[in-house]
Short mmCIF file of C-alpha atoms and ligand atoms in Angstrom, two decimals:
data_model
loop_
_atom_site.label_atom_id
_atom_site.label_comp_id
_atom_site.label_asym_id
_atom_site.label_seq_id
_atom_site.Cartn_x
_atom_site.Cartn_y
_atom_site.Cartn_z
CA MET A 1203 159.37 83.13 100.71
CA THR A 1204 156.63 86.06 101.29
CA THR A 1205 152.56 84.86 102.77
CA ILE A 1206 149.95 86.77 103.45
CA GLN A 1207 152.15 86.56 107.51
CA GLY A 1208 154.89 88.35 105.52
CA ASP A 1209 158.59 87.32 105.10
CA SER A 1210 158.22 85.42 109.31
CA VAL A 1211 161.69 83.26 108.20
CA LYS A 1212 162.88 86.59 107.26
CA ARG A 1213 161.98 88.09 110.93
CA ILE A 1214 162.74 85.34 112.80
CA GLU A 1215 165.78 84.75 111.60
CA ALA A 1216 166.92 88.20 113.51
CA PHE A 1217 166.60 85.95 117.11
CA LYS A 1218 167.74 82.40 116.44
CA ASN A 1219 170.60 82.28 118.25
CA GLN A 1220 168.89 84.14 121.27
CA LYS A 1221 168.17 82.17 124.39
CA ILE A 1222 164.50 81.23 125.57
CA GLU A 1223 164.61 84.05 128.62
CA THR A 1224 165.38 86.28 125.86
CA LEU A 1225 162.72 85.88 123.37
CA ALA A 1226 160.40 85.46 125.88
CA ILE A 1227 161.68 89.13 126.36
CA HIS A 1228 162.43 90.58 122.78
CA GLY A 1229 160.81 88.01 120.72
CA GLY A 1230 158.87 89.74 117.83
CA GLN A 1231 159.77 92.82 118.63
CA LYS A 1232 161.49 96.19 118.31
CA PRO A 1233 160.57 99.56 120.00
CA ASP A 1234 157.88 101.18 117.81
CA PRO A 1235 159.45 103.26 114.79
CA ILE A 1236 157.89 105.81 115.01
CA THR A 1237 157.69 107.22 119.18
CA GLY A 1238 160.48 104.93 119.94
CA ALA A 1239 157.90 103.30 122.49
CA VAL A 1240 160.12 100.59 124.72
CA MET A 1241 156.35 98.69 125.10
CA PRO A 1242 154.75 97.63 121.54
CA PRO A 1243 151.58 99.15 120.53
CA ILE A 1244 148.18 98.00 120.60
CA TYR A 1245 146.91 98.18 116.90
CA LEU A 1246 143.80 98.59 116.99
CA THR A 1247 142.54 99.34 113.69
CA SER A 1248 140.18 97.18 111.40
CA THR A 1249 141.46 98.72 108.59
CA TYR A 1250 144.50 100.33 107.61
CA ALA A 1251 145.05 103.21 104.33
CA GLN A 1252 146.18 102.24 100.55
CA LYS A 1253 147.99 104.33 98.42
CA GLU A 1254 146.14 102.77 94.56
CA PRO A 1255 144.11 100.37 95.06
CA GLY A 1256 146.11 97.23 96.08
CA ILE A 1257 148.35 99.01 96.90
CA PRO A 1258 148.80 99.34 100.92
CA VAL A 1259 150.38 101.88 102.40
CA GLY A 1260 152.33 99.41 104.97
CA GLU A 1261 152.39 95.50 104.32
CA PHE A 1262 149.02 95.51 106.71
CA GLU A 1263 144.97 95.18 104.59
CA TYR A 1264 142.32 94.37 106.56
CA SER A 1265 143.18 93.08 110.55
CA ARG A 1266 141.29 89.55 109.96
CA THR A 1267 144.02 89.14 107.71
CA HIS A 1268 147.50 90.79 110.40
CA ASN A 1269 147.43 92.85 112.72
CA PRO A 1270 150.95 94.01 114.12
CA THR A 1271 150.76 93.38 117.43
CA ARG A 1272 148.96 90.22 116.81
CA ARG A 1273 152.49 89.63 113.80
CA MET A 1274 154.88 90.25 116.81
CA LEU A 1275 153.27 87.78 119.64
CA GLU A 1276 153.06 85.02 116.64
CA ASP A 1277 156.49 85.57 115.68
CA CYS A 1278 157.34 85.64 119.85
CA ILE A 1279 155.46 82.49 120.07
CA ALA A 1280 156.72 80.73 117.10
CA LEU A 1281 160.64 81.68 118.60
CA LEU A 1282 159.42 80.27 121.54
CA GLU A 1283 158.85 77.01 120.59
CA LYS A 1284 162.10 76.33 118.03
CA GLY A 1285 159.47 76.86 115.05
CA THR A 1286 159.54 79.06 112.50
CA TYR A 1287 155.30 79.56 112.19
CA GLY A 1288 153.55 80.90 114.31
CA PHE A 1289 149.49 81.53 115.19
CA ALA A 1290 147.46 83.34 117.80
CA THR A 1291 143.96 82.16 117.75
CA SER A 1292 141.21 83.64 119.97
CA SER A 1293 141.27 80.62 122.32
CA GLY A 1294 142.54 76.83 123.20
CA MET A 1295 139.77 75.81 121.24
CA ASN A 1296 139.60 77.79 117.90
CA ALA A 1297 143.57 76.24 117.69
CA ILE A 1298 142.01 72.83 117.68
CA SER A 1299 139.37 73.51 115.11
CA LEU A 1300 142.45 75.41 112.96
CA ILE A 1301 144.39 72.25 113.35
CA ILE A 1302 141.29 70.12 112.59
CA SER A 1303 140.24 72.35 109.29
CA LEU A 1304 143.44 70.55 106.75
CA LEU A 1305 141.80 67.55 107.62
CA LYS A 1306 139.05 66.09 104.45
CA GLN A 1307 135.68 64.58 104.92
CA GLY A 1308 137.04 60.94 105.62
CA ASP A 1309 139.81 61.14 107.13
CA GLU A 1310 141.22 59.63 109.90
CA VAL A 1311 143.40 60.59 113.63
CA LEU A 1312 144.53 58.55 116.31
CA CYS A 1313 144.23 60.24 119.72
CA CYS A 1314 145.56 60.04 123.20
CA ASP A 1315 142.50 58.12 125.87
CA ASP A 1316 143.25 61.32 128.10
CA VAL A 1317 142.67 64.37 126.88
CA TYR A 1318 141.19 68.26 127.50
CA GLY A 1319 137.31 67.46 128.33
CA GLY A 1320 136.85 70.30 125.51
CA THR A 1321 139.15 68.54 123.02
CA TYR A 1322 136.68 65.34 123.33
CA ARG A 1323 133.71 66.88 122.89
CA LEU A 1324 135.01 68.84 119.70
CA PHE A 1325 136.47 65.64 118.53
CA THR A 1326 133.89 62.69 119.29
CA LYS A 1327 130.71 65.39 119.13
CA ILE A 1328 131.38 68.11 116.67
CA ALA A 1329 134.23 66.30 113.91
CA PRO A 1330 131.73 63.93 113.09
CA ASP A 1331 129.48 65.65 111.82
CA MET A 1332 132.09 67.12 108.78
CA GLY A 1333 132.91 63.28 108.56
CA LEU A 1334 136.09 63.22 110.46
CA LYS A 1335 137.04 59.56 112.90
CA PHE A 1336 139.26 59.96 115.75
CA THR A 1337 140.01 57.30 117.60
CA PHE A 1338 141.38 57.31 121.33
CA SER A 1339 144.38 54.61 122.84
CA ASP A 1340 146.12 54.54 125.23
CA PHE A 1341 149.10 56.36 123.50
CA THR A 1342 151.60 55.28 127.11
CA LYS A 1343 151.46 51.72 126.54
CA LEU A 1344 153.46 52.23 123.05
CA SER A 1345 156.41 53.78 124.56
CA GLN A 1346 157.45 50.22 124.48
CA ASP A 1347 157.15 49.86 121.08
CA ALA A 1348 155.65 52.93 119.48
CA SER A 1349 155.49 50.70 115.78
CA SER A 1350 152.23 49.64 116.87
CA LEU A 1351 150.44 52.45 116.68
CA GLU A 1352 150.76 51.17 113.23
CA SER A 1353 148.36 48.48 113.54
CA LEU A 1354 146.17 51.69 115.47
CA GLY A 1355 146.02 53.18 111.81
CA SER A 1356 144.63 52.83 108.41
CA SER A 1357 144.82 53.63 104.52
CA LYS A 1358 142.48 56.94 105.76
CA THR A 1359 144.68 57.56 108.86
CA LYS A 1360 146.23 61.03 108.16
CA MET A 1361 146.70 62.29 111.75
CA VAL A 1362 147.96 61.67 115.61
CA TRP A 1363 146.83 63.92 118.39
CA VAL A 1364 149.25 64.20 121.73
CA GLU A 1365 148.65 65.72 124.75
CA SER A 1366 151.54 64.91 127.01
CA PRO A 1367 151.39 64.97 129.77
CA THR A 1368 147.98 63.75 129.77
CA ASN A 1369 144.90 65.76 131.65
CA PRO A 1370 144.33 64.59 134.48
CA LEU A 1371 146.29 61.95 134.85
CA LEU A 1372 149.61 63.16 133.92
CA LYS A 1373 150.88 60.47 132.08
CA LEU A 1374 153.41 60.81 130.08
CA ILE A 1375 153.49 59.96 126.16
CA ASP A 1376 157.12 59.86 123.95
CA ILE A 1377 157.09 62.11 121.37
CA GLU A 1378 159.97 61.63 119.68
CA ALA A 1379 159.35 57.90 119.39
CA ILE A 1380 155.52 58.08 117.53
CA SER A 1381 157.29 61.01 115.28
CA LYS A 1382 159.43 58.45 114.31
CA VAL A 1383 156.23 56.46 113.55
CA CYS A 1384 154.40 59.12 112.16
CA ARG A 1385 157.08 60.29 109.64
CA ARG A 1386 157.62 57.67 107.76
CA LYS A 1387 153.35 56.68 107.06
CA GLY A 1388 152.64 60.20 106.11
CA TRP A 1389 150.89 61.28 109.10
CA LEU A 1390 150.93 64.35 111.23
CA LEU A 1391 151.75 63.82 114.25
CA VAL A 1392 150.38 67.20 116.72
CA VAL A 1393 151.52 67.72 119.75
CA ASP A 1394 149.06 70.08 122.91
CA ASN A 1395 151.97 71.53 124.54
CA THR A 1396 149.73 73.52 126.95
CA PHE A 1397 150.72 71.81 130.24
CA MET A 1398 154.56 72.15 130.22
CA SER A 1399 154.80 75.59 127.89
CA PRO A 1400 157.52 76.44 125.59
CA VAL A 1401 159.84 76.67 128.96
CA PHE A 1402 159.82 72.52 129.97
CA GLN A 1403 159.18 70.58 126.12
CA SER A 1404 159.82 71.85 123.05
CA PRO A 1405 157.81 68.62 120.71
CA LEU A 1406 158.97 70.27 117.36
CA GLU A 1407 162.61 69.59 118.34
CA LEU A 1408 160.77 66.42 119.40
CA GLY A 1409 159.67 65.49 115.73
CA ALA A 1410 155.52 67.13 115.78
CA ASP A 1411 154.59 68.64 112.72
CA ILE A 1412 152.62 71.28 114.73
CA VAL A 1413 152.24 72.62 118.64
CA MET A 1414 149.24 73.72 119.70
CA HIS A 1415 148.33 75.57 122.72
CA SER A 1416 146.04 77.00 125.69
CA MET A 1417 147.29 80.20 126.00
CA THR A 1418 144.73 80.35 128.22
CA LYS A 1419 146.47 78.58 130.61
CA TYR A 1420 150.85 79.00 131.50
CA MET A 1421 151.34 81.64 128.65
CA SER A 1422 149.11 84.28 129.78
CA GLY A 1423 149.46 83.10 133.34
CA HIS A 1424 147.62 85.12 135.07
CA SER A 1425 143.43 84.42 134.72
CA ASP A 1426 142.65 86.72 132.58
CA ILE A 1427 142.49 86.26 128.62
CA VAL A 1428 141.51 83.53 126.67
CA ALA A 1429 143.50 82.58 123.23
CA GLY A 1430 145.02 80.26 121.46
CA ALA A 1431 148.73 79.15 119.14
CA LEU A 1432 150.05 76.57 117.06
CA VAL A 1433 153.07 76.76 115.89
CA THR A 1434 154.86 75.01 112.81
CA ARG A 1435 157.82 74.56 111.47
CA SER A 1436 156.35 73.24 108.07
CA GLN A 1437 155.57 76.27 105.20
CA GLU A 1438 153.42 73.80 103.64
CA LEU A 1439 151.20 73.49 106.52
CA ALA A 1440 152.16 77.39 107.22
CA GLU A 1441 150.33 77.93 104.19
CA LYS A 1442 147.03 76.25 104.80
CA LEU A 1443 146.78 77.32 108.10
CA TYR A 1444 147.07 81.79 106.48
CA PHE A 1445 144.76 80.60 104.63
CA ARG A 1446 142.28 78.76 107.02
CA GLN A 1447 142.87 81.47 109.79
CA ASN A 1448 141.90 84.19 107.74
CA SER A 1449 139.18 82.30 105.65
CA MET A 1450 137.65 81.67 109.12
CA GLY A 1451 138.57 84.01 111.52
CA ALA A 1452 140.87 82.10 113.80
CA MET A 1453 142.34 84.69 115.45
CA CYS A 1454 142.85 86.79 118.80
CA SER A 1455 142.35 90.86 119.40
CA PRO A 1456 145.11 92.72 118.54
CA PHE A 1457 144.37 93.81 122.74
CA ASP A 1458 144.64 90.10 123.75
CA ALA A 1459 147.47 90.17 121.66
CA TRP A 1460 149.37 92.08 123.35
CA LEU A 1461 148.31 91.03 127.20
CA VAL A 1462 149.59 87.67 126.77
CA MET A 1463 153.05 89.06 125.02
CA ARG A 1464 153.32 90.99 127.82
CA SER A 1465 152.99 87.97 130.26
CA LEU A 1466 155.18 85.91 128.15
CA LYS A 1467 158.38 88.37 129.29
CA THR A 1468 157.56 86.24 132.27
CA LEU A 1469 157.39 82.81 131.29
CA PRO A 1470 160.16 81.63 132.47
CA VAL A 1471 160.99 82.73 135.53
CA ARG A 1472 157.25 81.81 136.45
CA MET A 1473 156.84 78.72 134.85
CA LYS A 1474 160.62 77.99 137.70
CA ALA A 1475 158.88 79.23 140.75
CA HIS A 1476 155.93 76.87 139.30
CA GLN A 1477 157.60 73.51 139.30
CA GLU A 1478 159.35 74.72 142.58
CA ASN A 1479 156.18 74.60 144.12
CA ALA A 1480 155.01 71.43 143.16
CA MET A 1481 157.58 69.75 143.84
CA ALA A 1482 157.27 70.98 146.87
CA LEU A 1483 154.11 70.20 147.71
CA ALA A 1484 154.06 66.93 145.48
CA ARG A 1485 156.49 65.18 148.05
CA TRP A 1486 154.83 66.55 151.09
CA MET A 1487 151.71 65.32 149.69
CA GLU A 1488 152.93 61.69 148.96
CA SER A 1489 154.45 60.72 152.40
CA ASP A 1490 150.66 62.41 153.98
CA LYS A 1491 148.49 59.64 154.94
CA ARG A 1492 145.94 61.46 154.13
CA PHE A 1493 146.33 61.23 150.10
CA GLU A 1494 146.08 57.85 149.28
CA LYS A 1495 148.28 58.65 145.58
CA VAL A 1496 150.15 61.27 144.23
CA ILE A 1497 150.86 61.72 140.80
CA TYR A 1498 153.29 64.22 139.31
CA PRO A 1499 155.56 63.51 136.91
CA GLY A 1500 158.95 64.78 139.06
CA LEU A 1501 158.29 62.42 141.93
CA GLU A 1502 160.47 59.80 141.12
CA SER A 1503 157.29 57.18 141.59
CA HIS A 1504 156.00 58.61 138.62
CA PRO A 1505 155.40 55.56 136.64
CA GLN A 1506 157.44 57.46 133.71
CA HIS A 1507 159.37 59.08 135.68
CA THR A 1508 162.71 57.95 133.76
CA LEU A 1509 160.86 59.56 130.24
CA ALA A 1510 160.34 62.46 131.34
CA LYS A 1511 163.51 63.89 132.35
CA LYS A 1512 165.01 62.41 128.77
CA GLN A 1513 161.16 63.95 127.00
CA MET A 1514 160.69 67.67 129.21
CA HIS A 1515 163.46 70.42 130.68
CA GLY A 1516 160.58 70.86 134.00
CA PHE A 1517 158.26 69.01 135.48
CA GLY A 1518 155.35 71.72 135.26
CA GLY A 1519 152.86 73.20 138.17
CA MET A 1520 150.46 70.90 137.89
CA ILE A 1521 149.91 67.91 140.44
CA SER A 1522 146.82 65.03 140.55
CA ALA A 1523 145.64 63.91 143.49
CA TYR A 1524 143.49 60.83 145.21
CA VAL A 1525 141.95 61.69 148.61
CA ARG A 1526 142.17 59.05 151.54
CA GLY A 1527 138.16 58.68 151.79
CA ASP A 1528 134.99 59.23 149.53
CA LEU A 1529 133.27 61.57 147.52
CA LYS A 1530 132.17 63.68 150.52
CA LYS A 1531 135.30 64.15 152.08
CA THR A 1532 136.92 65.36 148.78
CA LYS A 1533 134.03 67.50 148.28
CA SER A 1534 134.74 69.43 151.75
CA LEU A 1535 138.61 69.45 150.77
CA LEU A 1536 137.92 71.12 148.08
CA SER A 1537 134.81 73.76 149.60
CA ARG A 1538 136.97 73.83 152.57
CA VAL A 1539 140.00 75.92 150.85
CA LYS A 1540 141.07 79.19 151.39
CA ILE A 1541 143.64 80.02 149.35
CA PHE A 1542 143.28 77.39 146.46
CA THR A 1543 140.51 78.79 144.82
CA LEU A 1544 138.27 75.92 143.88
CA ALA A 1545 137.67 76.37 139.74
CA GLU A 1546 138.19 75.11 136.34
CA SER A 1547 141.43 76.44 134.42
CA LEU A 1548 145.25 76.17 135.74
CA GLY A 1549 148.15 78.09 134.86
CA GLY A 1550 147.57 81.41 137.14
CA VAL A 1551 150.01 82.46 139.41
CA GLU A 1552 146.91 81.64 141.88
CA SER A 1553 146.86 78.21 143.37
CA LEU A 1554 143.73 76.65 142.01
CA ILE A 1555 142.20 72.93 142.87
CA GLU A 1556 139.37 71.30 140.95
CA HIS A 1557 137.72 67.66 140.75
CA PRO A 1558 137.56 66.67 137.51
CA ALA A 1559 135.24 64.63 137.70
CA ILE A 1560 132.20 67.42 138.52
CA MET A 1561 134.18 69.63 136.49
CA THR A 1562 136.65 70.04 133.34
CA HIS A 1563 135.96 65.92 132.43
CA ALA A 1564 132.13 66.10 132.74
CA SER A 1565 131.83 66.02 129.24
CA LEU A 1566 133.84 62.56 129.74
CA PRO A 1567 131.36 59.96 129.61
CA GLN A 1568 130.80 57.98 133.33
CA GLU A 1569 132.30 54.64 131.89
CA VAL A 1570 135.33 56.20 130.00
CA ARG A 1571 135.33 58.37 133.34
CA GLN A 1572 135.87 54.86 135.39
CA GLN A 1573 138.43 53.71 132.84
CA LEU A 1574 140.70 56.43 133.54
CA GLY A 1575 140.15 56.38 136.66
CA ILE A 1576 139.17 59.87 137.13
CA GLY A 1577 136.43 58.85 140.24
CA ASP A 1578 134.81 60.51 143.28
CA ASN A 1579 138.40 61.19 145.31
CA PHE A 1580 140.59 62.23 142.37
CA ILE A 1581 141.15 65.71 142.29
CA ARG A 1582 143.43 68.33 139.99
CA LEU A 1583 145.89 70.91 142.04
CA SER A 1584 147.65 73.86 139.67
CA VAL A 1585 150.07 74.83 142.02
CA GLY A 1586 150.20 78.96 141.70
CA LEU A 1587 153.46 80.92 143.07
CA GLU A 1588 151.77 81.81 147.01
CA ASN A 1589 154.33 80.87 150.10
CA LEU A 1590 154.68 76.94 149.72
CA GLU A 1591 154.08 76.90 153.54
CA ASP A 1592 150.17 78.80 152.78
CA LEU A 1593 149.47 75.91 150.78
CA LYS A 1594 149.98 73.13 152.77
CA ALA A 1595 148.34 74.99 155.57
CA ASP A 1596 145.47 75.88 154.68
CA LEU A 1597 145.42 72.02 152.74
CA ILE A 1598 146.43 70.63 156.14
CA GLN A 1599 143.67 72.95 157.25
CA ALA A 1600 140.26 72.09 154.25
CA LEU A 1601 142.22 68.37 155.23
CA GLU A 1602 140.56 68.51 159.63
C1 LIG B 182 142.07 74.99 128.46
C2 LIG B 182 142.75 73.55 127.61
C3 LIG B 182 142.04 73.50 125.70
C4 LIG B 182 141.62 74.84 125.66
O1 LIG B 182 141.49 75.69 125.55
P1 LIG B 182 140.97 77.56 125.27
O2 LIG B 182 142.05 77.78 125.55
O3 LIG B 182 139.91 76.98 127.16
O4 LIG B 182 140.08 77.16 124.38
C5 LIG B 182 142.87 72.90 125.21
N1 LIG B 182 143.78 72.08 125.69
C6 LIG B 182 144.39 71.87 127.45
C7 LIG B 182 145.94 70.70 127.33
C8 LIG B 182 144.06 72.71 127.82
O5 LIG B 182 144.29 72.97 129.23
#
């Protein structure tokens, strides 16, 4: 089947038996056929020559519609996510907007209650003006009885939105159990896989219809790009998404696409290193009296550690924690770190630390934050690839 993105089924077939470490480096790419350049060129062009009206010289016509560099990235992310059709967008929010453009006025969406702040803002401040209704519930409770998801929906429900682990509380949602209910009800299941990256979790294999990423985070991994991605296996969904990507201009630039492709080559190696540091740091924090509580899916104390082992191939690089003390004590830690940078975002090689209530999750109403447990002494760490002892020492000096 040839869509406006060409025959991605055939292109992807050539890589199908390769493992993720190989796909991250070679997926969707080959040396430039003209020069033999090993690294794919950045096709900085908006338009392409035609032989006669409507007959392009190559496969391409206009770079909003398709661009050779972006296409290589889109094939690569499709392969990493074990899907068929990939889409690279200008940001994670751009990718989410593209997904909700699949909905019509009056449609309803069931959403987990602990989503990225920007996602929550889009779903509560903009989507209602488009006639879409989002309801938020605690999906972690569904792991006992997934069929209770059914009672949350109505005849107007069209989509279920899941982030797992959730941000910033790192709660886990049983994607496979939910996907079975969605399949039965004909609801589309979307999973935001930003926190795990394709290396540690494969939502399409667990039954999701669309997987979404903020590639700004782990996939770029160096805190220097803003980009997003979608992947699906469904040809029907892909055709709709291609049409909307082109119609709405929801794509990333060839330069950003190239940079993400470069970053992806080290994604499997980086994820393993992030996890190794995070696991050790979480264990140490849990044993240290200066922290009241530590949340990390790799710790046995995580209430869903069993689900983590079942559904994920790793535990990731994000840790959340409650500092023993008040807002003043917590703020002092955040202001005194020297190796950790006090900043929003996550997933880069450098360690970041932040205060969700004041920073990333300020767009949540106070009572919602309270209810979720995002309070004064709550912090979130994105553990980078620095030396573990240096990271520990940095937290210790900042806490003293
Ligand atoms: C950052 C983030 C987004 C939004 O992505 P941008 O690239 O910043 O637009 C969506 N979901 C999650 C989980 C994120 O961390």
